[in-house]
XYZ file of C-alpha atoms in Angstrom:
554
model
C 0.000 0.000 0.000
C 2.835 2.266 0.739
C 4.255 1.685 -2.781
C 0.884 2.419 -4.290
C 0.819 5.612 -2.363
C 4.166 6.504 -3.932
C 6.151 6.314 -0.727
C 9.415 4.557 -0.131
C 9.179 2.635 3.105
C 12.929 2.587 3.364
C 13.073 6.321 3.600
C 10.416 6.261 6.310
C 11.923 3.432 8.263
C 13.415 4.451 11.527
C 17.138 4.820 11.520
C 19.161 2.331 13.358
C 20.773 3.507 16.457
C 24.148 5.172 15.951
C 25.948 2.705 18.085
C 24.647 -0.265 16.102
C 25.809 1.360 12.834
C 29.193 2.146 14.252
C 29.470 -1.405 15.529
C 28.525 -2.775 12.117
C 31.115 -0.530 10.439
C 33.780 -1.596 12.832
C 32.871 -5.240 12.440
C 33.035 -5.011 8.631
C 36.574 -3.591 8.674
C 39.551 -5.652 9.231
C 41.567 -4.521 12.050
C 44.533 -2.670 10.736
C 47.825 -3.615 11.979
C 48.772 -0.010 12.435
C 47.178 3.389 12.654
C 48.576 4.466 9.271
C 47.188 1.405 7.578
C 43.792 2.302 8.909
C 43.983 5.794 7.533
C 45.036 4.440 4.137
C 42.108 2.097 3.974
C 39.652 4.802 4.913
C 41.107 7.051 2.164
C 40.737 4.351 -0.445
C 37.093 3.860 0.462
C 36.386 7.557 0.217
C 38.048 7.675 -3.175
C 35.870 4.816 -4.343
C 32.810 6.698 -3.212
C 33.840 9.790 -5.160
C 34.719 7.844 -8.298
C 31.768 7.645 -10.684
C 30.684 4.238 -11.645
C 28.603 2.743 -14.413
C 27.254 4.885 -17.243
C 28.016 8.120 -15.491
C 31.782 7.415 -15.451
C 31.910 6.402 -19.078
C 30.072 9.605 -20.020
C 32.639 11.694 -18.215
C 35.515 9.918 -19.964
C 33.814 10.427 -23.289
C 33.274 14.072 -22.551
C 36.926 14.578 -21.769
C 37.926 12.925 -25.034
C 35.499 15.122 -26.990
C 36.859 18.191 -25.292
C 40.377 17.167 -26.187
C 39.400 16.595 -29.842
C 37.610 19.966 -29.979
C 40.599 21.727 -28.480
C 42.869 19.983 -30.965
C 40.601 20.936 -33.868
C 40.512 24.519 -32.651
C 44.299 24.612 -32.461
C 44.535 23.090 -35.961
C 42.063 25.637 -37.282
C 43.989 28.430 -35.647
C 47.237 27.135 -37.140
C 45.577 26.779 -40.557
C 44.306 30.344 -40.389
C 47.773 31.491 -39.432
C 49.356 29.580 -42.334
C 46.668 30.887 -44.671
C 47.326 34.442 -43.535
C 51.061 34.021 -43.984
C 50.595 32.375 -47.404
C 48.229 35.103 -48.575
C 50.627 37.761 -47.358
C 53.510 36.064 -49.150
C 51.470 35.608 -52.341
C 50.330 39.209 -52.209
C 53.946 40.314 -51.845
C 55.042 38.005 -54.700
C 52.237 39.195 -56.973
C 52.997 42.810 -56.153
C 56.683 42.241 -56.938
C 55.841 40.353 -60.154
C 53.470 43.128 -61.199
C 56.163 45.729 -60.568
C 58.634 43.691 -62.639
C 56.047 43.310 -65.397
C 55.460 47.047 -65.438
C 59.222 47.684 -65.558
C 59.630 45.078 -68.324
C 56.806 46.649 -70.318
C 58.363 50.073 -69.967
C 61.786 48.699 -70.949
C 60.277 46.855 -73.913
C 58.614 50.053 -75.079
C 61.866 51.959 -74.665
C 63.785 49.268 -76.557
C 61.176 49.208 -79.312
C 61.373 52.981 -79.673
C 65.177 52.796 -79.649
C 65.098 50.062 -82.316
C 62.782 52.155 -84.467
C 65.064 55.165 -84.065
C 68.108 53.065 -84.966
C 66.316 51.634 -88.009
C 65.338 55.127 -89.100
C 68.885 56.333 -88.529
C 70.359 53.440 -90.522
C 67.868 54.049 -93.307
C 68.788 57.726 -93.296
C 72.504 56.905 -93.342
C 71.990 54.541 -96.277
C 70.231 57.256 -98.265
C 72.293 60.301 -97.251
C 75.905 61.405 -97.364
C 77.460 61.272 -93.891
C 79.595 64.390 -94.342
C 77.065 66.807 -95.821
C 73.719 65.165 -94.997
C 72.694 65.423 -98.657
C 70.836 62.621 -100.431
C 73.096 59.870 -101.753
C 73.317 58.669 -105.347
C 70.790 55.902 -104.727
C 68.153 58.294 -103.374
C 68.880 60.760 -106.189
C 68.386 58.033 -108.781
C 65.006 57.089 -107.266
C 63.865 60.711 -107.319
C 65.149 61.194 -110.863
C 63.210 58.156 -112.082
C 60.050 59.431 -110.354
C 60.539 62.887 -111.868
C 60.886 61.364 -115.343
C 57.626 59.438 -114.892
C 55.767 62.532 -113.686
C 57.206 64.679 -116.482
C 56.160 62.092 -119.044
C 52.632 62.067 -117.640
C 52.271 65.864 -117.401
C 54.278 66.793 -120.476
C 56.941 68.707 -118.508
C 60.721 68.706 -118.649
C 63.348 67.662 -116.115
C 66.746 69.314 -115.761
C 69.769 67.507 -114.352
C 72.953 69.379 -113.446
C 76.333 67.786 -112.763
C 78.552 70.009 -110.567
C 82.284 69.794 -109.894
C 84.362 72.097 -107.677
C 87.319 73.657 -109.512
C 90.800 72.910 -108.124
C 89.426 71.375 -104.952
C 92.476 69.109 -104.737
C 94.711 72.133 -104.222
C 92.739 73.143 -101.150
C 92.872 69.590 -99.784
C 96.630 69.422 -100.322
C 97.416 72.883 -98.954
C 94.991 73.127 -96.026
C 94.411 69.484 -95.197
C 91.460 67.115 -95.522
C 89.705 68.482 -92.434
C 89.496 71.934 -94.039
C 88.449 70.302 -97.292
C 85.565 68.590 -95.490
C 84.482 71.897 -93.941
C 84.485 73.497 -97.389
C 82.340 70.673 -98.785
C 79.841 71.183 -95.957
C 79.732 74.921 -96.617
C 79.199 74.352 -100.353
C 76.414 71.857 -99.635
C 74.532 74.387 -97.483
C 74.788 77.085 -100.139
C 73.592 74.732 -102.866
C 70.536 73.768 -100.819
C 69.781 77.418 -100.066
C 69.877 78.277 -103.780
C 67.245 75.842 -105.065
C 63.555 75.192 -104.531
C 62.250 72.879 -101.805
C 61.053 70.504 -104.525
C 64.573 70.261 -106.008
C 67.170 67.723 -104.897
C 70.823 68.455 -104.178
C 72.926 65.271 -103.947
C 76.568 64.628 -103.253
C 77.855 62.296 -105.918
C 81.183 61.680 -104.247
C 84.423 63.574 -103.648
C 83.960 67.160 -104.856
C 81.040 66.334 -107.179
C 77.391 67.234 -106.659
C 74.223 66.665 -108.689
C 71.155 68.924 -108.697
C 67.776 67.629 -109.890
C 65.172 70.164 -111.055
C 61.843 68.402 -111.625
C 59.007 70.014 -113.570
C 60.760 72.872 -115.381
C 59.308 74.622 -118.411
C 62.485 74.769 -120.491
C 66.266 74.938 -120.326
C 66.188 78.624 -119.314
C 64.985 77.636 -115.840
C 68.029 75.385 -115.483
C 70.342 78.149 -116.741
C 69.012 80.637 -114.163
C 69.546 78.082 -111.400
C 73.075 77.294 -112.634
C 74.022 80.999 -112.613
C 72.619 81.348 -109.107
C 74.612 78.318 -107.900
C 77.890 79.555 -109.410
C 77.431 82.968 -107.784
C 76.515 81.538 -104.381
C 79.352 79.007 -104.237
C 81.848 81.541 -105.609
C 81.497 83.853 -102.629
C 84.183 83.452 -99.963
C 83.883 80.650 -97.386
C 85.264 81.061 -93.867
C 87.225 77.871 -93.197
C 89.292 77.592 -89.983
C 89.522 81.365 -89.767
C 90.584 81.792 -93.401
C 88.622 83.048 -96.373
C 88.526 80.492 -99.165
C 87.126 80.971 -102.646
C 86.321 78.188 -105.095
C 84.792 77.936 -108.551
C 82.049 75.645 -109.818
C 81.743 73.947 -113.220
C 78.263 72.757 -114.205
C 76.957 70.509 -116.990
C 73.238 70.507 -117.830
C 71.134 67.824 -119.545
C 67.387 67.902 -120.165
C 64.633 65.290 -120.272
C 63.420 64.331 -122.839
C 65.725 66.319 -125.159
C 68.991 64.608 -124.158
C 67.766 61.251 -122.870
C 64.764 59.344 -121.641
C 66.342 57.479 -118.736
C 68.350 58.407 -115.645
C 71.642 56.911 -116.805
C 71.646 58.731 -120.134
C 70.827 62.055 -118.484
C 73.634 61.561 -115.934
C 76.160 60.680 -118.609
C 75.330 63.651 -120.805
C 75.326 66.074 -117.877
C 78.760 64.681 -116.961
C 80.013 65.248 -120.530
C 78.672 68.818 -120.484
C 80.410 69.444 -117.160
C 83.784 68.416 -118.600
C 83.106 70.724 -121.533
C 82.576 73.531 -118.995
C 85.936 72.704 -117.401
C 87.616 72.695 -120.823
C 86.081 76.101 -121.570
C 87.747 77.828 -118.637
C 85.946 76.484 -115.534
C 83.581 78.318 -113.162
C 80.879 78.209 -115.820
C 78.074 76.022 -117.118
C 77.487 74.186 -120.370
C 74.264 72.756 -121.803
C 74.702 69.391 -123.461
C 74.647 69.377 -127.246
C 75.190 66.656 -129.820
C 78.531 68.203 -130.809
C 79.900 67.264 -127.381
C 79.747 63.590 -128.274
C 83.275 63.794 -129.631
C 85.714 61.045 -128.731
C 87.886 63.279 -126.555
C 85.013 64.503 -124.392
C 83.485 61.045 -124.015
C 86.883 59.557 -123.247
C 87.524 62.135 -120.543
C 84.123 61.394 -119.065
C 84.856 57.661 -119.049
C 88.191 58.238 -117.327
C 86.461 60.182 -114.591
C 83.859 57.435 -114.286
C 86.659 54.902 -113.738
C 88.162 57.119 -111.043
C 84.792 57.277 -109.328
C 84.464 53.508 -109.592
C 87.672 53.114 -107.595
C 86.605 55.708 -105.035
C 83.121 54.245 -104.572
C 83.998 50.532 -104.654
C 82.084 49.824 -107.853
C 84.514 47.079 -108.925
C 83.847 43.462 -107.960
C 85.601 40.168 -108.662
C 84.160 37.020 -110.207
C 85.917 33.671 -110.092
C 86.123 31.034 -112.854
C 87.124 27.588 -111.626
C 90.098 25.646 -112.951
C 89.103 21.973 -113.013
C 91.086 18.744 -112.954
C 89.860 17.029 -116.128
C 90.192 13.486 -114.785
C 88.551 13.838 -111.357
C 86.441 16.979 -111.818
C 87.898 18.509 -108.662
C 88.444 22.276 -108.548
C 92.158 23.040 -108.422
C 92.016 26.836 -108.443
C 90.277 29.970 -109.610
C 91.045 32.705 -112.100
C 90.084 36.198 -110.988
C 87.955 38.223 -113.438
C 87.247 41.935 -112.961
C 83.734 43.356 -113.293
C 82.462 46.934 -113.015
C 79.035 47.462 -111.448
C 78.462 50.745 -113.234
C 75.468 52.675 -111.969
C 72.490 52.110 -114.247
C 74.434 49.928 -116.714
C 74.695 46.614 -114.888
C 77.964 44.703 -115.106
C 80.622 46.082 -117.434
C 83.279 43.624 -118.636
C 86.989 44.501 -118.986
C 86.710 44.757 -122.776
C 84.450 47.785 -122.239
C 86.880 49.787 -120.106
C 90.343 48.204 -119.906
C 91.701 50.172 -122.887
C 90.770 53.476 -121.254
C 92.221 52.261 -117.950
C 95.551 51.427 -119.608
C 95.814 54.650 -121.607
C 94.915 56.823 -118.609
C 97.243 55.025 -116.200
C 94.323 53.920 -114.022
C 95.274 50.319 -114.747
C 97.895 50.556 -111.985
C 95.574 51.384 -109.062
C 92.873 49.100 -110.495
C 95.346 46.212 -110.818
C 96.607 46.790 -107.286
C 93.027 46.660 -105.984
C 92.392 43.400 -107.877
C 95.536 41.755 -106.497
C 94.782 42.793 -102.918
C 91.145 41.710 -103.050
C 92.024 38.355 -104.668
C 94.667 37.584 -102.015
C 92.311 38.626 -99.227
C 89.533 36.375 -100.538
C 91.883 33.421 -101.078
C 93.134 33.772 -97.505
C 89.541 33.845 -96.212
C 88.650 30.681 -98.154
C 91.705 28.845 -96.867
C 90.892 29.812 -93.284
C 87.397 28.360 -93.774
C 88.907 25.046 -94.879
C 88.079 25.448 -98.576
C 90.482 23.371 -100.651
C 91.955 25.931 -103.038
C 95.094 25.095 -104.963
C 95.807 28.596 -106.245
C 94.278 31.947 -107.099
C 95.274 33.268 -110.548
C 95.524 37.018 -111.227
C 96.121 38.469 -114.696
C 98.758 41.209 -114.815
C 99.074 43.632 -117.717
C 102.358 44.669 -119.283
C 101.951 48.159 -117.810
C 101.603 46.745 -114.298
C 104.520 44.346 -114.680
C 106.749 47.129 -116.034
C 105.991 49.366 -113.061
C 109.128 49.576 -110.914
C 106.990 49.236 -107.773
C 105.249 46.041 -108.911
C 107.397 43.601 -106.900
C 107.221 45.712 -103.752
C 103.411 45.884 -104.129
C 103.184 42.091 -104.410
C 105.308 41.633 -101.282
C 103.310 44.217 -99.338
C 99.953 42.732 -100.347
C 101.017 39.186 -99.449
C 102.213 40.404 -96.070
C 99.100 42.517 -95.516
C 96.629 39.743 -96.357
C 98.629 36.893 -94.797
C 98.320 34.714 -97.915
C 100.996 32.079 -98.383
C 102.757 33.026 -101.687
C 102.477 29.474 -103.031
C 98.718 29.996 -103.427
C 99.174 33.027 -105.721
C 99.636 32.622 -109.459
C 100.566 35.617 -111.648
C 99.397 35.246 -115.260
C 100.842 37.203 -118.194
C 100.475 36.994 -121.956
C 103.310 35.919 -124.239
C 103.844 39.422 -125.594
C 104.035 40.919 -122.113
C 106.659 38.393 -121.042
C 108.820 38.835 -124.135
C 108.556 42.637 -124.383
C 111.628 43.441 -122.302
C 113.582 40.265 -121.456
C 116.371 42.041 -119.485
C 113.732 43.355 -117.102
C 111.315 40.413 -117.287
C 113.684 37.604 -116.338
C 114.968 39.139 -113.044
C 111.427 40.197 -112.077
C 110.045 36.707 -112.695
C 112.896 35.207 -110.710
C 112.094 37.547 -107.798
C 108.499 36.342 -107.869
C 109.669 32.721 -107.914
C 111.935 33.408 -104.938
C 108.899 34.705 -103.064
C 107.121 31.427 -103.814
C 104.649 32.864 -106.344
C 103.711 30.715 -109.346
C 104.066 32.056 -112.933
C 101.686 31.200 -115.792
C 101.727 32.074 -119.506
C 98.234 33.124 -120.559
C 96.807 32.705 -124.093
C 99.726 30.501 -125.091
C 100.168 30.119 -128.855
C 98.798 33.539 -129.862
C 101.874 35.704 -129.232
C 104.941 36.423 -131.311
C 107.427 35.294 -128.691
C 110.112 32.784 -129.517
C 109.952 29.403 -127.883
C 113.158 30.122 -126.011
C 111.248 31.986 -123.336
C 109.604 28.680 -122.318
C 113.046 27.355 -121.538
C 114.674 30.472 -120.081
C 111.880 31.948 -117.982
C 110.850 30.316 -114.640
C 107.371 29.362 -115.819
C 105.150 26.877 -113.967
C 101.988 26.730 -116.079
C 101.092 27.123 -119.751
C 97.471 28.003 -120.600
C 96.574 27.037 -124.171
C 94.506 29.779 -125.810
C 90.811 29.072 -126.349
C 91.111 29.585 -130.120
C 93.095 26.317 -130.371
C 90.652 24.557 -128.061
C 87.675 25.545 -130.233
C 89.339 24.298 -133.446
C 90.038 20.712 -132.410
C 87.128 19.412 -134.486
C 89.137 20.224 -137.606
C 92.079 17.978 -138.483
C 94.532 20.854 -138.482
C 93.099 22.043 -135.182
C 93.752 18.704 -133.545
C 97.293 18.661 -134.900
C 98.036 22.162 -133.590
C 96.557 21.425 -130.173
C 98.537 18.172 -129.945
C 101.721 20.034 -130.894
C 101.145 22.701 -128.248
C 100.577 20.014 -125.627
C 103.758 18.222 -126.628
C 105.726 21.462 -126.567
C 104.572 22.305 -123.044
C 105.304 18.769 -121.842
C 108.767 19.006 -123.311
C 109.563 21.922 -121.003
C 107.940 20.170 -118.044
C 105.188 22.767 -117.640
C 101.733 22.164 -116.207
C 99.058 22.597 -118.909
C 95.621 24.215 -118.727
C 93.240 24.221 -121.698
C 91.244 27.475 -121.783
C 87.749 27.916 -123.208
C 86.421 24.326 -122.978
C 82.769 24.730 -123.911
C 81.675 21.309 -125.204
C 81.861 17.700 -124.146
C 83.934 16.919 -127.253
C 86.594 19.443 -126.314
C 86.631 18.155 -122.763
C 87.036 14.548 -123.936
C 89.852 15.442 -126.384
C 92.077 17.159 -123.834
C 91.289 14.574 -121.200
C 92.312 11.824 -123.645
C 95.566 13.652 -124.454
C 96.428 13.871 -120.761
C 95.949 17.608 -120.331
C 95.827 17.988 -116.584
C 93.423 20.906 -116.152
C 90.901 22.962 -118.047
C 88.775 26.103 -117.891
C 85.631 27.116 -119.741
C 81.857 27.405 -119.600
C 81.481 23.624 -119.878
C 83.417 23.226 -116.627
C 82.238 26.329 -114.823
C 81.247 29.885 -115.705
C 82.635 32.948 -113.903
C 80.676 33.310 -110.686
C 80.336 35.336 -107.532
C 82.298 34.692 -104.360
C 79.428 32.835 -102.702
C 78.665 30.692 -105.762
C 82.304 29.686 -106.182
C 82.625 28.738 -102.507
C 79.491 26.577 -102.754
C 80.736 24.844 -105.922
C 84.199 24.216 -104.480
C 82.682 22.774 -101.296
C 80.549 20.415 -103.404
C 83.341 19.350 -105.756
C 86.117 19.138 -103.150
C 84.602 17.444 -100.089
C 86.946 17.510 -97.121
């Protein structure tokens, strides 16, 4: 009934007397041996009472573990946030630094691009203008002249071209020095520009020569007025290094279309008229006329053109291979002179060599050829190109020059070419012209180590004794005998020439081989080497090097 009433009878039961409980407690404990043992036992029991048991204890342990995990997670999160903050700071710093570098690089790239453009413009300007005076060069003048001709043809106008040359400029150079000469050229250039229209072109042609282009003029009177103005302006005194200098001006005038329909013809006729002005007393002008086409005037103009070619490096060398007939290997090269004359393409020696010899220009031209040939041969040898020899033709005028031997020595020393790679070629007539001089000179060349060849053998009037007396290494049979081998007499003559050269123990080269038949004939008759279009045409430096590399593999 008490349970039904919701009461616990044990809680309502009367408590046992204190003594009985104490007695029961004492009876349940073992008697300790000592007082300390008793205290220890009582402490253990109290600890057991305080220690949770059952589900409550397990919950507390679990709670402690959870708290530890939470604390650990919080520490990990805190560390992660710290690392994240440090990483972001480092990345921000890196990105900022990279952005600064990118900005600097962009600025530098822009500066470099602008500098490159300025350099390109400067190089283009330098290519089209004279460095001393700043005037347009010959190439730019030619372009403008061609454009003016086209416009004049379209509009029915005329074009005037004036060729100018300073009178006795060399005297000023020699007496006052080249620096003063340059200052005078600059002063003249300024006065010429100040005396013409903005649409006109004043160009320095080289040295003390200038060219003035007057596009769209009505007639020759306009050119005459300009020429008079130029002579007056240039003729006034120039202050050069504190000294007053006066100089005259000779002018030649040509007109389009009266005197020519292309740039080259107008230049040539203006040049002829200028020399006529010089012949007429200088410091004047002359208009071209048909009567000026006399041989003397044209010849003088051509001589001056050759001088300009030397000054302006208009000469180039081509190389024709000498080929071993049995193996096809290239054993050497013969040097051939070409003139890249402005507006006329390549000019061959037959077109200018006579004028060069009569004017004495053959000496400086020949010296240039020898130096350039030795320099190129040395360059090929340094590149490993198998070159047996480089052959240079020497005229009688060059060989007779008392300075010829000293020039050869100086050029060999200057270029560093071993003398055994150089072969000097001369015609029969040149060798036999003055035997007392020729023999010692040839012996001097041999002592240097230079090889000697007789060119165009069989065409001269020399006696056969020179083959025995002169220190000759190679005989080159003239192409006329090579071309005639198809005839019976031609074969007999060629065979006789071969036998004659063998008899004196000379090396033989057949010149002008142009067909397979000619090649086979001389190969059959044991001619060692040959030259000619069939074996190889004259070619540029690059083409010859490529062919020699192909034919003579290392």
